[in-house]
Amino acid sequence: MSGDGEVIYTYSKCSLMEGERRWRDDDTGFEVFDSFEEAKADLLALREDIVDDPDDIWSPMQIEKIVMLPMTRSNLLTLLNQGMEAVVQRAEIIEIIE
């Protein structure tokens, strides 16, 4: 075992305000996925819904690969008390959907 945690995928806004939480439940329908393909399919469906709605405006979103810290008891408590950002070991932008 390499000591790495689980790999998950998600998407988030490309343009974040200073101090804005990166991974959170908001109007983008924040979810995590088992694979890049699942995350991309969900994001493309969301984009289609937004583009088809004349009252809404699409903003570019990024698909991210996230490696979580191993879920020890301590890290689980950190996740529950402080949120996802506190247990992200590393993250990488895989693709931007314009």
Coordinates of C-alpha atoms in Angstrom, one line a residue:
M1 CA 0.0 0.0 0.0
S2 CA 1.4 3.4 -1.0
G3 CA -0.3 5.4 1.7
D4 CA -2.5 7.2 -0.8
G5 CA -6.2 7.6 -0.1
E6 CA -9.0 7.1 -2.4
V7 CA -9.2 8.9 -5.8
I8 CA -12.5 10.6 -6.6
Y9 CA -13.5 13.1 -9.3
T10 CA -15.7 16.2 -9.2
Y11 CA -16.1 19.5 -10.8
S12 CA -16.0 23.1 -9.7
K13 CA -16.1 26.6 -11.0
C14 CA -13.0 27.8 -12.8
S15 CA -13.2 31.3 -11.3
L16 CA -13.3 31.3 -7.5
M17 CA -13.3 34.3 -5.3
E18 CA -10.5 34.8 -2.8
G19 CA -11.3 32.6 0.3
E20 CA -14.2 30.9 -1.4
R21 CA -14.6 27.2 -0.5
R22 CA -13.5 25.1 -3.5
W23 CA -15.5 21.9 -3.0
R24 CA -18.9 22.6 -1.5
D25 CA -22.6 22.0 -2.1
D26 CA -23.9 24.9 -4.1
D27 CA -26.0 25.8 -7.1
T28 CA -23.6 23.7 -9.3
G29 CA -25.0 20.5 -7.8
F30 CA -21.7 19.5 -6.2
E31 CA -21.2 15.7 -6.4
V32 CA -18.3 13.3 -6.4
F33 CA -17.8 10.5 -8.8
D34 CA -15.9 7.2 -9.1
S35 CA -14.5 8.0 -12.5
F36 CA -13.5 10.9 -14.8
E37 CA -16.0 9.6 -17.3
E38 CA -18.9 9.8 -14.8
A39 CA -17.9 13.3 -13.7
K40 CA -17.7 14.5 -17.3
A41 CA -21.0 13.1 -18.3
D42 CA -22.7 14.7 -15.4
L43 CA -21.1 18.1 -16.1
L44 CA -22.0 18.0 -19.8
A45 CA -25.6 17.2 -18.8
L46 CA -25.6 20.2 -16.4
R47 CA -24.0 22.4 -19.1
E48 CA -26.7 21.4 -21.6
D49 CA -29.5 22.2 -19.0
I50 CA -28.0 25.6 -18.3
V51 CA -27.3 26.5 -21.9
D52 CA -30.9 25.6 -22.8
D53 CA -32.3 27.9 -20.1
P54 CA -32.6 31.4 -21.3
D55 CA -32.6 32.7 -17.7
D56 CA -29.3 31.1 -16.9
I57 CA -25.7 31.7 -17.9
W58 CA -23.0 29.0 -18.2
S59 CA -19.6 29.6 -16.7
P60 CA -16.6 27.4 -17.4
M61 CA -16.2 24.5 -15.0
Q62 CA -13.2 22.3 -14.3
I63 CA -13.2 18.5 -13.8
E64 CA -10.8 17.6 -11.0
K65 CA -9.1 14.4 -9.9
I66 CA -8.9 14.5 -6.1
V67 CA -6.8 12.2 -3.9
M68 CA -8.2 12.1 -0.4
L69 CA -6.1 11.4 2.7
P70 CA -6.6 7.8 3.9
M71 CA -9.8 7.6 6.0
T72 CA -8.4 7.0 9.4
R73 CA -10.6 7.8 12.4
S74 CA -8.7 11.1 12.8
N75 CA -9.2 12.1 9.1
L76 CA -12.8 11.1 9.2
L77 CA -13.4 13.4 12.1
T78 CA -11.6 16.1 10.3
L79 CA -13.8 15.6 7.2
L80 CA -16.9 15.8 9.3
N81 CA -15.9 18.8 11.3
Q82 CA -14.0 20.9 8.7
G83 CA -15.2 19.8 5.3
M84 CA -13.7 18.1 2.3
E85 CA -10.9 20.6 1.7
A86 CA -9.3 19.6 5.0
V87 CA -8.7 16.0 3.9
V88 CA -7.6 16.5 0.3
Q89 CA -4.1 15.2 -0.2
R90 CA -3.8 16.6 -3.7
A91 CA -6.0 17.7 -6.6
E92 CA -5.4 18.1 -10.3
I93 CA -7.5 19.8 -13.0
I94 CA -8.1 17.2 -15.7
E95 CA -10.3 19.1 -18.1
I96 CA -12.1 22.5 -18.5
I97 CA -15.5 22.5 -20.0
E98 CA -16.1 25.9 -21.7

